[in-house]
Amino acid sequence: MQGDQAGSTQPRDWRLPFFTIWTGQAISLLGSGVARFALIWWLTEETGSATVLATTTLFALLPQIVLGPLAGTLVDRWNRRRVMIVADSAIALVSLWLVWLFWSDSIQIWHVYVVMLARELGGIFHWPAMQASTSLMVPKEHLARVSGVNQAMYGALNIVGPAAGALLLDIAAMHSIMLMDVVTASMAVVPLLFVMVPQPERTLSAGVKPSMLRELREGMRYMFSLRGLVLITAMAMLFKIALTPAFSLLPLLVKDHFGRGAGELASLEMAIGIGTILGGLLLGVWGGFKRRIATSMVGISLFGLLTLALGLLPPEWFPAALGIMLVLGVSGALTDGPLFAVLQGTIAPELQGRVFMLFGSLISLTSPVGLLIAGPVTDMVGIQVWYVTAGALCLFAGVSAFFTPSVMNVEEHRVAEAAPVEPPLASVQTEPAGR
């Protein structure tokens, strides 16, 4: 097994080690998508309860909201390759437990809640470890293209995962589907056992013993010292209040507004998935504008305009909704891909786990708020108001960013420009202790 190295210098041929890990992770994500679809459909058939499905979603959100910043701090302290190995292995073990529960016919609803919670706990450690490792394995000039490839992969998974899950539900038992998830998770672990993942340099105050609380504060101070990143976070928190309910209520838009059925809902979801693939491929080939944050803000502006148009469509214009969803997928990829490339290229490598998870937790914090008020607001003013509101907020955020220098210049910040936590700092090359 190759050891991990401290530092951020990428190997001359970075593609082979990075995409070896990336391929294993993609296969694991496919298995997880199939398993998740099968579990949600099993809950739907068993209970037919919207409350049960909403509770499942809430359990999936809780780890990110409550433990995200702490998980990011631990990722920055620990060996990131080992974090990914343990996280993927834990998810595989949870799926193995489900295999036994379904095989023995002893599955209960609360088991699924526990599984969703456990899988997301693994995810909040795995995701920042993978994102932070990417910035050390991939040269900075290629980060936007790798983000584009990621967006294309997510789009493909959004199409293939549900389709494969639906097919397998017709031809295989639930325990067999869960067993496939175990196998795909193991395929993510194996490359990590042999491929080197660089470790960042850690900065510690001279004579001060590291502590999680201090390092969490350091991550928070670092993030809030970057005014552009703070404003981007605030913008995202604002429009996510309306955006999350809008796309959570997409089935109601299809049924109540357009007067269509499940087939048309599936076609809309496939359209946005295909658009995400096209947007990711476009970004992978093109790389975006030289100022990557400009690509992201153009993407969110277009996303907002299209969401607004979706909310204003008359019922008989359903074919236009298909076209809108296709381009929404493209614009979503152009928004997310460059943004994460900016974060990976701007944030100090030894702080990325903390800052990524703090960023994600703050954005996730607004989703339950929007979902809690979605029902009463929809009953009073109708479903379309969510799309109009979300579109207007996204469009406002994207356009206003171009007139906000701290946002447009966010990727010009360097580590030295961030406010120090407790100077003086001594740079030490260490390998974070594995857990």
Coordinates of C-alpha atoms in Angstrom, one line a residue, residues 36-430:
R36 CA -32.0 4.8 -2.4
F37 CA -34.7 4.7 -5.1
A38 CA -35.6 1.2 -4.2
L39 CA -35.9 2.1 -0.5
I40 CA -38.1 5.2 -1.2
W41 CA -40.3 3.2 -3.5
W42 CA -40.6 0.4 -0.9
L43 CA -41.7 3.0 1.7
T44 CA -44.2 4.5 -0.8
E45 CA -45.8 1.1 -1.4
E46 CA -45.7 0.0 2.2
T47 CA -47.2 3.2 3.7
G48 CA -48.5 5.5 1.0
S49 CA -47.7 8.2 3.6
A50 CA -46.3 11.7 2.7
T51 CA -45.4 12.1 6.3
V52 CA -43.2 9.0 6.2
L53 CA -41.5 10.2 3.1
A54 CA -41.0 13.7 4.5
T55 CA -39.6 12.2 7.7
T56 CA -37.1 10.1 5.7
T57 CA -35.9 13.3 3.9
L58 CA -35.6 15.1 7.3
F59 CA -33.4 12.2 8.6
A60 CA -31.3 12.6 5.5
L61 CA -30.8 16.3 6.1
L62 CA -30.1 16.2 9.9
P63 CA -26.5 15.0 9.8
Q64 CA -25.5 17.8 7.3
I65 CA -27.2 20.5 9.3
V66 CA -26.2 19.4 12.8
L67 CA -22.8 17.7 12.4
G68 CA -21.5 19.1 9.1
P69 CA -19.0 21.7 10.4
L70 CA -17.8 19.2 13.1
A71 CA -17.3 16.5 10.4
G72 CA -15.4 19.0 8.2
T73 CA -13.1 19.8 11.2
L74 CA -12.4 16.1 11.8
V75 CA -11.7 15.6 8.1
D76 CA -9.0 18.3 8.2
R77 CA -7.5 16.6 11.2
W78 CA -7.5 13.1 10.0
N79 CA -6.0 11.3 7.0
R80 CA -8.4 11.9 4.2
R81 CA -7.8 8.7 2.4
R82 CA -8.6 6.7 5.5
V83 CA -11.7 8.8 6.1
M84 CA -13.0 7.8 2.7
I85 CA -12.2 4.2 3.3
V86 CA -14.0 4.1 6.7
A87 CA -17.0 6.1 5.4
D88 CA -17.5 3.9 2.3
S89 CA -17.0 0.8 4.5
A90 CA -19.5 1.9 7.0
I91 CA -22.1 2.6 4.3
A92 CA -21.4 -0.9 2.9
L93 CA -22.0 -2.4 6.4
V94 CA -25.3 -0.5 6.8
S95 CA -26.4 -1.9 3.4
L96 CA -25.3 -5.4 4.5
W97 CA -27.6 -5.0 7.6
L98 CA -30.4 -4.1 5.2
V99 CA -29.7 -7.2 3.2
W100 CA -30.2 -9.4 6.3
L101 CA -33.4 -7.4 7.4
F102 CA -35.0 -7.9 4.0
W103 CA -33.9 -11.5 3.6
S104 CA -35.2 -12.4 7.0
D105 CA -38.5 -10.4 6.4
S106 CA -37.9 -8.5 9.6
I107 CA -37.6 -5.0 8.1
Q108 CA -39.5 -2.2 9.9
I109 CA -40.1 1.5 8.9
W110 CA -37.8 2.7 11.7
H111 CA -35.0 0.6 10.3
V112 CA -35.1 2.7 7.1
Y113 CA -34.9 5.9 9.2
V114 CA -31.8 4.6 10.9
V115 CA -30.3 3.5 7.6
M116 CA -30.9 6.9 6.0
L117 CA -29.3 8.6 9.0
A118 CA -26.3 6.3 9.0
R119 CA -25.7 6.6 5.3
E120 CA -25.8 10.4 5.5
L121 CA -23.4 10.3 8.5
G122 CA -21.0 8.5 6.3
G123 CA -21.7 10.9 3.5
I124 CA -20.8 14.1 5.5
F125 CA -17.4 12.6 6.2
H126 CA -16.8 11.2 2.7
W127 CA -17.9 14.2 0.6
P128 CA -15.5 16.9 2.1
A129 CA -12.7 14.4 2.2
M130 CA -13.1 13.7 -1.5
Q131 CA -13.6 17.4 -2.4
A132 CA -10.6 18.4 -0.4
S133 CA -8.4 15.6 -1.9
T134 CA -9.4 16.7 -5.4
S135 CA -7.8 20.1 -5.0
L136 CA -4.5 18.4 -4.0
M137 CA -4.6 15.7 -6.7
V138 CA -5.8 17.8 -9.7
P139 CA -3.8 20.8 -11.0
K140 CA -5.6 24.1 -10.4
E141 CA -6.0 24.8 -14.1
H142 CA -8.0 21.6 -14.5
L143 CA -10.3 21.9 -11.5
A144 CA -13.2 23.5 -13.5
R145 CA -13.0 20.7 -16.1
V146 CA -13.0 18.0 -13.4
S147 CA -16.0 19.7 -11.8
G148 CA -17.7 19.6 -15.2
V149 CA -17.0 15.9 -15.5
N150 CA -18.5 15.5 -12.0
Q151 CA -21.6 17.4 -13.1
A152 CA -22.0 15.1 -16.1
M153 CA -21.6 12.1 -13.9
Y154 CA -24.3 13.3 -11.5
G155 CA -26.6 13.9 -14.4
A156 CA -26.1 10.4 -15.7
L157 CA -26.7 9.0 -12.2
N158 CA -29.9 10.9 -11.9
I159 CA -31.1 9.1 -15.1
V160 CA -29.6 5.7 -14.6
G161 CA -30.1 5.3 -10.9
P162 CA -34.0 5.5 -10.8
A163 CA -34.3 3.7 -14.1
A164 CA -32.1 0.8 -12.9
G165 CA -33.9 0.8 -9.5
A166 CA -37.3 0.5 -11.2
L167 CA -36.1 -2.3 -13.4
L168 CA -34.5 -4.2 -10.5
L169 CA -37.6 -3.9 -8.4
D170 CA -39.5 -5.9 -11.1
I171 CA -36.9 -8.7 -11.4
A172 CA -35.1 -8.9 -8.1
A173 CA -35.9 -9.0 -4.4
M174 CA -35.0 -6.1 -2.1
H175 CA -32.2 -8.0 -0.4
S176 CA -30.6 -8.6 -3.7
I177 CA -30.7 -4.9 -4.6
M178 CA -29.2 -4.0 -1.2
L179 CA -26.5 -6.6 -1.8
M180 CA -25.6 -4.9 -5.0
D181 CA -25.1 -1.7 -3.0
V182 CA -22.6 -3.5 -0.8
V183 CA -20.7 -4.7 -3.8
T184 CA -20.5 -1.2 -5.4
A185 CA -19.4 0.4 -2.1
S186 CA -16.5 -2.1 -1.9
M187 CA -15.5 -1.1 -5.4
A188 CA -15.0 2.4 -4.1
V189 CA -12.8 1.2 -1.2
V190 CA -10.4 -1.0 -3.1
P191 CA -8.7 1.7 -5.2
L192 CA -8.2 3.8 -2.0
L193 CA -6.1 1.0 -0.6
F194 CA -3.5 1.3 -3.3
V195 CA -3.6 4.9 -4.6
M196 CA -1.7 7.7 -2.9
V197 CA -3.8 10.7 -1.7
P198 CA -1.7 13.8 -0.9
Q199 CA -2.1 15.4 2.6
P200 CA -2.1 19.1 3.1
E201 CA 0.3 21.0 5.4
R202 CA -1.4 21.9 8.7
T203 CA -0.8 25.2 10.4
L204 CA -0.7 25.3 14.1
S205 CA -0.2 28.1 16.6
A206 CA 3.3 27.8 18.2
G207 CA 3.1 26.0 21.5
V208 CA -0.7 25.4 21.3
K209 CA -2.1 21.9 21.4
P210 CA -4.6 21.3 18.6
S211 CA -8.2 21.0 19.6
M212 CA -11.3 20.4 17.6
L213 CA -13.1 23.5 19.0
R214 CA -10.2 25.7 18.1
E215 CA -9.9 24.3 14.6
L216 CA -13.6 24.7 14.1
R217 CA -13.3 28.3 15.1
E218 CA -10.4 28.6 12.8
G219 CA -12.4 27.3 9.9
M220 CA -15.3 29.7 10.7
R221 CA -13.0 32.7 11.0
Y222 CA -11.3 31.8 7.7
M223 CA -14.6 31.5 5.9
F224 CA -15.9 34.7 7.3
S225 CA -12.7 36.5 6.4
L226 CA -13.5 35.9 2.8
R227 CA -16.2 38.5 2.2
G228 CA -17.0 37.1 -1.3
L229 CA -17.6 33.6 0.0
V230 CA -19.8 34.9 2.8
L231 CA -22.0 36.8 0.3
I232 CA -22.2 33.8 -2.0
T233 CA -23.3 31.7 1.0
A234 CA -26.0 34.3 1.9
M235 CA -27.3 34.4 -1.7
A236 CA -27.6 30.6 -1.8
M237 CA -29.3 30.5 1.6
L238 CA -31.8 33.0 0.4
F239 CA -32.9 31.4 -2.8
K240 CA -32.8 27.9 -1.4
I241 CA -35.7 28.8 0.9
A242 CA -37.9 28.9 -2.2
L243 CA -35.9 26.6 -4.6
T244 CA -36.0 23.5 -2.4
P245 CA -39.8 23.5 -2.0
A246 CA -40.2 24.3 -5.7
F247 CA -38.5 21.2 -7.0
S248 CA -39.7 19.1 -4.1
L249 CA -43.2 19.9 -5.2
L250 CA -42.5 19.1 -8.9
P251 CA -44.9 16.1 -8.9
L252 CA -47.7 18.5 -7.8
L253 CA -46.9 20.9 -10.6
V254 CA -47.2 18.1 -13.1
K255 CA -50.4 16.7 -11.6
D256 CA -52.3 19.8 -10.5
H257 CA -51.1 22.5 -12.9
F258 CA -50.3 20.6 -16.1
G259 CA -52.9 17.9 -15.5
R260 CA -50.4 15.1 -16.4
G261 CA -49.3 11.8 -14.8
A262 CA -46.3 9.8 -13.7
G263 CA -44.9 9.3 -17.2
E264 CA -44.7 13.1 -17.7
L265 CA -43.0 13.6 -14.3
A266 CA -40.4 11.0 -15.3
S267 CA -39.8 12.8 -18.6
L268 CA -39.2 16.1 -16.8
E269 CA -36.7 14.4 -14.4
M270 CA -34.9 12.7 -17.4
A271 CA -34.8 16.0 -19.2
I272 CA -33.0 17.8 -16.3
G273 CA -30.7 14.8 -16.0
I274 CA -29.8 14.9 -19.7
G275 CA -29.2 18.7 -19.4
T276 CA -26.9 18.2 -16.5
I277 CA -24.8 15.7 -18.6
L278 CA -24.7 18.2 -21.5
G279 CA -23.7 21.0 -19.2
G280 CA -21.0 19.0 -17.5
L281 CA -19.6 17.9 -20.8
L282 CA -19.7 21.5 -22.1
L283 CA -17.8 22.6 -19.0
G284 CA -15.4 19.7 -19.2
V285 CA -14.4 20.6 -22.8
W286 CA -14.7 24.4 -22.5
G287 CA -13.6 25.0 -18.9
G288 CA -15.8 28.1 -18.5
F289 CA -14.8 31.8 -18.6
K290 CA -11.3 32.7 -17.4
R291 CA -12.9 34.1 -14.3
R292 CA -14.7 31.0 -13.1
I293 CA -17.0 32.7 -10.7
A294 CA -18.5 34.6 -13.8
T295 CA -19.4 31.2 -15.3
S296 CA -21.2 30.2 -12.1
M297 CA -23.1 33.5 -11.9
V298 CA -24.2 33.3 -15.5
G299 CA -25.4 29.8 -14.8
I300 CA -27.5 30.8 -11.7
S301 CA -28.9 33.8 -13.6
L302 CA -30.0 31.5 -16.5
F303 CA -31.3 29.0 -13.9
G304 CA -33.4 31.7 -12.3
L305 CA -34.8 32.9 -15.6
L306 CA -35.8 29.4 -16.6
T307 CA -37.4 28.6 -13.2
L308 CA -39.4 31.8 -13.4
A309 CA -40.6 30.8 -16.9
L310 CA -41.5 27.4 -15.7
G311 CA -43.8 28.9 -13.1
L312 CA -45.5 31.1 -15.6
L313 CA -46.2 28.5 -18.2
P314 CA -49.9 27.9 -19.0
P315 CA -51.2 24.3 -18.4
E316 CA -51.3 23.5 -22.1
W317 CA -47.6 24.3 -22.6
F318 CA -46.2 21.1 -21.1
P319 CA -43.8 20.4 -24.1
A320 CA -42.2 23.8 -23.3
A321 CA -41.6 22.6 -19.8
L322 CA -39.6 19.7 -21.1
G323 CA -37.3 22.2 -23.0
I324 CA -37.0 24.4 -19.9
M325 CA -36.0 21.4 -17.7
L326 CA -33.4 20.4 -20.3
V327 CA -31.7 23.8 -20.2
L328 CA -32.2 24.0 -16.5
G329 CA -29.9 21.0 -16.2
V330 CA -27.3 22.7 -18.4
S331 CA -27.4 25.9 -16.3
G332 CA -27.3 23.9 -13.0
A333 CA -24.0 22.2 -14.2
L334 CA -22.6 25.6 -15.2
T335 CA -23.4 27.0 -11.8
D336 CA -22.2 24.2 -9.5
G337 CA -19.1 23.0 -11.4
P338 CA -17.2 26.3 -11.5
L339 CA -18.3 27.3 -8.0
F340 CA -16.7 24.2 -6.5
A341 CA -13.6 24.8 -8.6
V342 CA -13.4 28.3 -7.2
L343 CA -13.7 27.0 -3.6
Q344 CA -11.1 24.3 -4.2
G345 CA -8.7 26.7 -5.8
T346 CA -9.2 29.5 -3.2
I347 CA -9.6 27.9 0.2
A348 CA -6.4 26.7 2.0
P349 CA -6.1 22.9 1.5
E350 CA -5.7 22.3 5.2
L351 CA -9.0 24.1 5.9
Q352 CA -11.1 22.8 3.0
G353 CA -12.9 20.1 4.9
R354 CA -14.2 22.6 7.5
V355 CA -15.1 25.3 5.1
F356 CA -16.8 23.0 2.6
M357 CA -19.0 21.5 5.4
L358 CA -19.8 24.8 7.0
F359 CA -20.8 26.1 3.5
G360 CA -23.0 23.1 3.0
S361 CA -24.5 23.2 6.4
L362 CA -25.5 26.8 6.2
I363 CA -27.2 26.2 2.8
S364 CA -28.9 23.1 4.0
L365 CA -30.2 25.0 7.1
T366 CA -32.7 26.9 4.9
S367 CA -34.2 23.8 3.2
P368 CA -36.3 22.7 6.2
V369 CA -37.6 26.3 6.6
G370 CA -38.9 26.3 3.1
L371 CA -40.4 22.9 3.4
L372 CA -42.2 23.7 6.6
I373 CA -44.0 26.6 5.0
A374 CA -44.5 25.0 1.6
G375 CA -47.8 23.3 2.4
P376 CA -49.7 26.3 3.8
V377 CA -48.4 28.7 1.2
T378 CA -49.3 26.3 -1.6
D379 CA -52.8 25.9 -0.3
M380 CA -53.3 29.6 -0.2
V381 CA -51.7 30.8 -3.4
G382 CA -51.0 27.7 -5.5
I383 CA -47.9 25.8 -6.6
Q384 CA -46.6 28.1 -9.2
V385 CA -45.7 30.8 -6.7
W386 CA -42.7 28.7 -5.6
Y387 CA -41.2 28.7 -9.1
V388 CA -41.8 32.4 -9.7
T389 CA -40.3 33.3 -6.3
A390 CA -37.3 30.9 -6.6
G391 CA -36.6 32.0 -10.2
A392 CA -36.8 35.7 -9.2
L393 CA -34.4 35.2 -6.3
C394 CA -31.9 33.2 -8.3
L395 CA -32.0 35.8 -11.1
F396 CA -31.5 38.6 -8.6
A397 CA -28.6 36.8 -6.9
G398 CA -26.8 36.0 -10.2
V399 CA -27.2 39.5 -11.7
S400 CA -26.3 41.4 -8.5
A401 CA -23.2 39.3 -8.2
F402 CA -21.7 41.0 -11.3
F403 CA -22.0 44.4 -9.5
T404 CA -20.4 43.1 -6.3
P405 CA -16.6 43.3 -6.5
S406 CA -16.0 41.0 -3.5
V407 CA -18.0 38.2 -5.2
M408 CA -16.4 38.6 -8.6
N409 CA -12.9 38.8 -7.1
V410 CA -13.4 35.9 -4.6
E411 CA -11.0 33.6 -6.5
E412 CA -8.2 36.1 -6.4
H413 CA -7.9 35.6 -2.6
R414 CA -4.9 33.7 -1.4
V415 CA -4.2 31.9 1.9
A416 CA -2.1 34.8 3.2
E417 CA -5.0 37.2 2.6
A418 CA -7.3 35.5 5.1
A419 CA -7.3 36.8 8.6
P420 CA -5.0 34.8 10.9
V421 CA -6.6 33.1 13.8
E422 CA -4.0 33.2 16.6
P423 CA -0.7 34.5 15.2
P424 CA 2.0 33.6 15.0
L425 CA 1.5 30.4 13.0
A426 CA 4.1 27.8 12.5
S427 CA 3.9 25.6 9.4
V428 CA 4.4 21.9 10.1
Q429 CA 4.2 19.0 7.7
T430 CA 2.3 16.3 9.4

